Amino acid sequence: MPGSLARPSATPPERLAAGPLVLRRVAADDAGVIAAAVGASLEHLRPWMPWATLEAADLRTQLVRVAEADELWETGTGFIYVMIARDSERAPREPAGRRGDPDGEFVGTIGMHRRAADDALEIGYWIASAKTRRGYATAAARALTPVALELSGARRVEIHCDEANTASAAIPRRLGYRLDRIEVHEREAPGERGRRMIWVWDRGEAPGAGWSTGPAGRSARSGAG
């Protein structure tokens, strides 16, 4: 529960349960499936994600990004997880998790980033196009919100999305985040309107009505869900 804090920690758990998902710290072995999922989802991701390019669908690019994610984790500035669906049957020709992965099927990534402010963490995520509208992004964001508030120095959690991305805005709204403000920003992706919604969960707030349930949403600024 976001309102009840454990002892502050410098880093979060490397693995945690999130309803139908397992969230696991991203590793080099995940680079191949991430690249494949990005490549299969480019049309879905491009309207909202400035990083959604052909280069991002290359294994070498994802290996570099995993290495960068390791650096962020070790410095305490960013914590990126793969989302693995435990309740999903693997379909032929669809990207799955690691070969022989006992956790299930890869569906996307989610991260917590210290880039909003010194006392805030921003949650961002993306979901593979074939796995949207199943509640995965909502479940992952629900699980990471209290984890973020248990990190040292954290006083609030934020989710950012462009005003035009109504599916993205549905996720923090359902979880009980409050819309703190809308900021004008330079358009970074073709689907954006240039007005960024800043959704906030402050330390000590009680869970909202949608905390125990949550239909799928589609995307946040660092990914699509």
Short mmCIF file of C-alpha atoms in Angstrom, two decimals:
data_model
loop_
_atom_site.label_atom_id
_atom_site.label_comp_id
_atom_site.label_asym_id
_atom_site.label_seq_id
_atom_site.Cartn_x
_atom_site.Cartn_y
_atom_site.Cartn_z
CA MET A 1 0.00 0.00 0.00
CA PRO A 2 1.49 3.37 -1.03
CA GLY A 3 0.61 5.02 2.24
CA SER A 4 2.56 2.60 4.46
CA LEU A 5 6.34 2.86 4.14
CA ALA A 6 8.98 0.36 5.06
CA ARG A 7 12.50 1.42 5.94
CA PRO A 8 13.92 3.68 3.20
CA SER A 9 16.20 1.87 0.77
CA ALA A 10 18.76 3.07 -1.76
CA THR A 11 17.67 0.49 -4.34
CA PRO A 12 14.46 -1.49 -4.92
CA PRO A 13 14.10 -5.28 -5.08
CA GLU A 14 15.47 -6.81 -8.26
CA ARG A 15 12.37 -8.97 -8.58
CA LEU A 16 8.79 -8.56 -7.40
CA ALA A 17 5.30 -9.84 -8.07
CA ALA A 18 2.78 -7.55 -9.77
CA GLY A 19 -0.55 -9.33 -10.07
CA PRO A 20 -0.38 -11.32 -13.33
CA LEU A 21 3.23 -10.21 -13.84
CA VAL A 22 6.70 -10.81 -12.54
CA LEU A 23 8.84 -7.66 -12.64
CA ARG A 24 12.53 -8.52 -12.94
CA ARG A 25 15.57 -6.29 -13.22
CA VAL A 26 16.50 -6.08 -16.89
CA ALA A 27 19.57 -8.11 -17.87
CA ALA A 28 21.66 -8.70 -20.98
CA ASP A 29 19.77 -11.94 -21.68
CA ASP A 30 16.62 -9.85 -22.17
CA ALA A 31 18.08 -7.70 -24.97
CA GLY A 32 17.03 -10.04 -27.78
CA VAL A 33 13.39 -10.28 -26.82
CA ILE A 34 13.20 -6.53 -26.17
CA ALA A 35 14.61 -5.78 -29.62
CA ALA A 36 12.16 -8.21 -31.25
CA ALA A 37 9.18 -6.76 -29.38
CA VAL A 38 10.15 -3.20 -30.28
CA GLY A 39 10.49 -4.16 -33.93
CA ALA A 40 7.05 -5.77 -33.94
CA SER A 41 5.52 -2.76 -32.14
CA LEU A 42 7.00 0.22 -33.99
CA GLU A 43 3.72 1.34 -35.53
CA HIS A 44 2.08 1.16 -32.10
CA LEU A 45 4.89 2.96 -30.28
CA ARG A 46 5.91 5.70 -32.73
CA PRO A 47 3.01 8.12 -32.04
CA TRP A 48 4.07 8.48 -28.39
CA MET A 49 7.66 7.25 -27.97
CA PRO A 50 10.52 9.32 -29.40
CA TRP A 51 12.86 6.35 -28.95
CA ALA A 52 10.72 4.03 -31.12
CA THR A 53 13.00 3.74 -34.16
CA LEU A 54 14.43 0.95 -36.30
CA GLU A 55 17.67 1.33 -34.37
CA ALA A 56 15.85 0.48 -31.14
CA ALA A 57 14.80 -2.82 -32.71
CA ASP A 58 18.45 -3.87 -33.14
CA LEU A 59 19.97 -6.32 -30.67
CA ARG A 60 23.17 -4.29 -30.38
CA THR A 61 21.22 -1.19 -29.42
CA GLN A 62 19.37 -3.07 -26.70
CA LEU A 63 22.58 -4.57 -25.34
CA VAL A 64 23.93 -1.03 -24.98
CA ARG A 65 20.73 0.08 -23.28
CA VAL A 66 20.86 -2.81 -20.83
CA ALA A 67 24.42 -1.78 -19.95
CA GLU A 68 23.19 1.79 -19.44
CA ALA A 69 20.36 0.47 -17.28
CA ASP A 70 22.91 -1.34 -15.11
CA GLU A 71 24.78 1.93 -14.60
CA LEU A 72 21.58 3.74 -13.67
CA TRP A 73 20.68 1.02 -11.19
CA GLU A 74 24.08 1.05 -9.53
CA THR A 75 24.06 4.85 -9.20
CA GLY A 76 20.50 4.85 -7.86
CA THR A 77 19.15 7.10 -10.63
CA GLY A 78 17.03 4.61 -12.55
CA PHE A 79 15.58 1.14 -12.07
CA ILE A 80 14.33 -0.72 -15.15
CA TYR A 81 12.44 -4.01 -15.12
CA VAL A 82 11.16 -6.40 -17.74
CA MET A 83 7.50 -7.36 -17.36
CA ILE A 84 6.87 -11.08 -17.64
CA ALA A 85 3.29 -12.36 -17.84
CA ARG A 86 2.78 -15.38 -15.63
CA ASP A 87 -0.76 -16.04 -16.90
CA SER A 88 -0.02 -15.97 -20.61
CA GLU A 89 0.32 -18.91 -22.95
CA ARG A 90 3.12 -18.41 -25.40
CA ALA A 91 1.94 -18.14 -28.97
CA PRO A 92 4.03 -19.38 -31.90
CA ARG A 93 6.14 -16.71 -33.61
CA GLU A 94 5.57 -14.22 -30.79
CA PRO A 95 8.55 -12.92 -28.82
CA ALA A 96 8.78 -14.70 -25.50
CA GLY A 97 10.98 -14.10 -22.47
CA ARG A 98 14.40 -15.62 -22.08
CA ARG A 99 14.76 -19.06 -23.62
CA GLY A 100 13.47 -21.52 -21.05
CA ASP A 101 12.37 -18.65 -18.81
CA PRO A 102 10.28 -20.15 -16.01
CA ASP A 103 8.55 -16.84 -15.31
CA GLY A 104 6.49 -16.69 -18.49
CA GLU A 105 6.23 -14.38 -21.50
CA PHE A 106 7.83 -10.97 -22.04
CA VAL A 107 5.26 -8.20 -22.54
CA GLY A 108 7.19 -4.94 -21.98
CA THR A 109 9.39 -2.93 -19.65
CA ILE A 110 8.78 -0.48 -16.82
CA GLY A 111 11.16 1.80 -14.97
CA MET A 112 11.46 4.25 -12.09
CA HIS A 113 13.59 7.29 -12.82
CA ARG A 114 14.93 10.10 -10.65
CA ARG A 115 14.48 12.76 -13.30
CA ALA A 116 11.40 14.67 -12.17
CA ALA A 117 12.95 16.20 -9.02
CA ASP A 118 15.28 15.25 -6.20
CA ASP A 119 12.39 13.96 -4.08
CA ALA A 120 10.33 12.39 -6.88
CA LEU A 121 10.48 9.30 -9.07
CA GLU A 122 8.83 9.08 -12.46
CA ILE A 123 7.35 5.78 -13.62
CA GLY A 124 7.45 5.05 -17.35
CA TYR A 125 6.61 1.91 -19.30
CA TRP A 126 5.79 0.35 -22.64
CA ILE A 127 3.89 -2.75 -23.68
CA ALA A 128 4.36 -4.79 -26.86
CA SER A 129 1.55 -4.11 -29.32
CA ALA A 130 0.28 -7.70 -29.23
CA LYS A 131 -0.10 -7.54 -25.44
CA THR A 132 -1.96 -4.27 -24.88
CA ARG A 133 -5.33 -3.87 -23.14
CA ARG A 134 -4.75 -6.76 -20.74
CA GLY A 135 -4.06 -4.73 -17.60
CA TYR A 136 -0.30 -5.26 -17.63
CA ALA A 137 0.82 -1.61 -17.47
CA THR A 138 -1.71 -0.86 -14.74
CA ALA A 139 -0.64 -3.88 -12.70
CA ALA A 140 3.04 -2.98 -13.01
CA ALA A 141 2.51 0.67 -12.11
CA ARG A 142 0.37 -0.38 -9.16
CA ALA A 143 3.16 -2.63 -7.88
CA LEU A 144 5.95 -0.08 -8.34
CA THR A 145 4.21 2.92 -6.75
CA PRO A 146 4.75 1.77 -3.13
CA VAL A 147 8.22 0.50 -4.03
CA ALA A 148 9.16 3.96 -5.32
CA LEU A 149 7.94 5.59 -2.12
CA GLU A 150 10.15 3.28 -0.07
CA LEU A 151 13.29 4.55 -1.78
CA SER A 152 15.50 6.99 0.08
CA GLY A 153 14.49 10.60 -0.36
CA ALA A 154 11.28 9.85 -2.26
CA ARG A 155 8.27 11.97 -1.35
CA ARG A 156 6.13 11.42 -4.43
CA VAL A 157 5.74 9.36 -7.60
CA GLU A 158 4.85 10.84 -10.98
CA ILE A 159 3.53 9.50 -14.28
CA HIS A 160 3.85 11.80 -17.30
CA CYS A 161 1.97 11.56 -20.58
CA ASP A 162 0.90 13.87 -23.35
CA GLU A 163 -2.67 15.16 -23.15
CA ALA A 164 -3.49 13.51 -26.48
CA ASN A 165 -2.58 10.09 -25.11
CA THR A 166 -5.90 9.41 -23.41
CA ALA A 167 -5.22 5.69 -22.98
CA SER A 168 -2.06 6.51 -21.06
CA ALA A 169 -3.85 8.97 -18.80
CA ALA A 170 -6.36 6.28 -17.87
CA ILE A 171 -3.70 4.32 -15.94
CA PRO A 172 -2.80 6.86 -13.22
CA ARG A 173 -6.43 7.97 -13.07
CA ARG A 174 -7.62 4.44 -12.35
CA LEU A 175 -4.92 3.95 -9.73
CA GLY A 176 -5.92 7.10 -7.85
CA TYR A 177 -3.10 9.43 -8.90
CA ARG A 178 -4.14 13.07 -9.01
CA LEU A 179 -3.60 15.31 -12.01
CA ASP A 180 -1.26 17.90 -10.55
CA ARG A 181 -0.78 20.11 -13.62
CA ILE A 182 -0.50 20.28 -17.39
CA GLU A 183 2.70 21.74 -18.81
CA VAL A 184 3.32 23.00 -22.32
CA HIS A 185 6.25 21.13 -23.85
CA GLU A 186 7.96 20.68 -27.18
CA ARG A 187 6.42 17.81 -29.14
CA GLU A 188 8.78 14.82 -29.01
CA ALA A 189 6.69 12.28 -30.92
CA PRO A 190 4.22 12.64 -33.81
CA GLY A 191 1.08 11.82 -31.83
CA GLU A 192 1.71 14.39 -29.11
CA ARG A 193 -0.25 17.62 -28.67
CA GLY A 194 2.52 19.42 -26.75
CA ARG A 195 0.69 19.49 -23.42
CA ARG A 196 2.11 17.14 -20.79
CA MET A 197 -0.07 15.81 -18.00
CA ILE A 198 1.76 15.37 -14.68
CA TRP A 199 0.04 12.77 -12.52
CA VAL A 200 1.22 12.61 -8.90
CA TRP A 201 0.99 10.27 -5.92
CA ASP A 202 2.25 11.91 -2.73
CA ARG A 203 3.67 10.03 0.21
CA GLY A 204 0.97 9.29 2.77
CA GLU A 205 -1.95 9.28 0.34
CA ALA A 206 -4.43 6.44 0.76
CA PRO A 207 -5.00 4.10 -2.20
CA GLY A 208 -7.65 5.22 -4.64
CA ALA A 209 -10.81 3.34 -5.54
CA GLY A 210 -9.11 1.64 -8.48
CA TRP A 211 -6.15 0.33 -6.50
CA SER A 212 -7.33 -3.26 -6.25
CA THR A 213 -8.53 -3.44 -9.84
CA GLY A 214 -7.37 -2.00 -13.11
CA PRO A 215 -8.12 -2.58 -16.77
CA ALA A 216 -5.28 -2.17 -19.20
CA GLY A 217 -3.94 1.13 -20.29
CA ARG A 218 -1.68 1.76 -23.22
CA SER A 219 1.25 4.08 -22.65
CA ALA A 220 3.27 6.50 -20.56
CA ARG A 221 6.04 8.87 -21.61
CA SER A 222 8.80 6.28 -21.33
CA GLY A 223 6.87 3.52 -22.98
CA ALA A 224 3.48 2.24 -23.97
CA GLY A 225 1.34 -0.02 -21.95
#
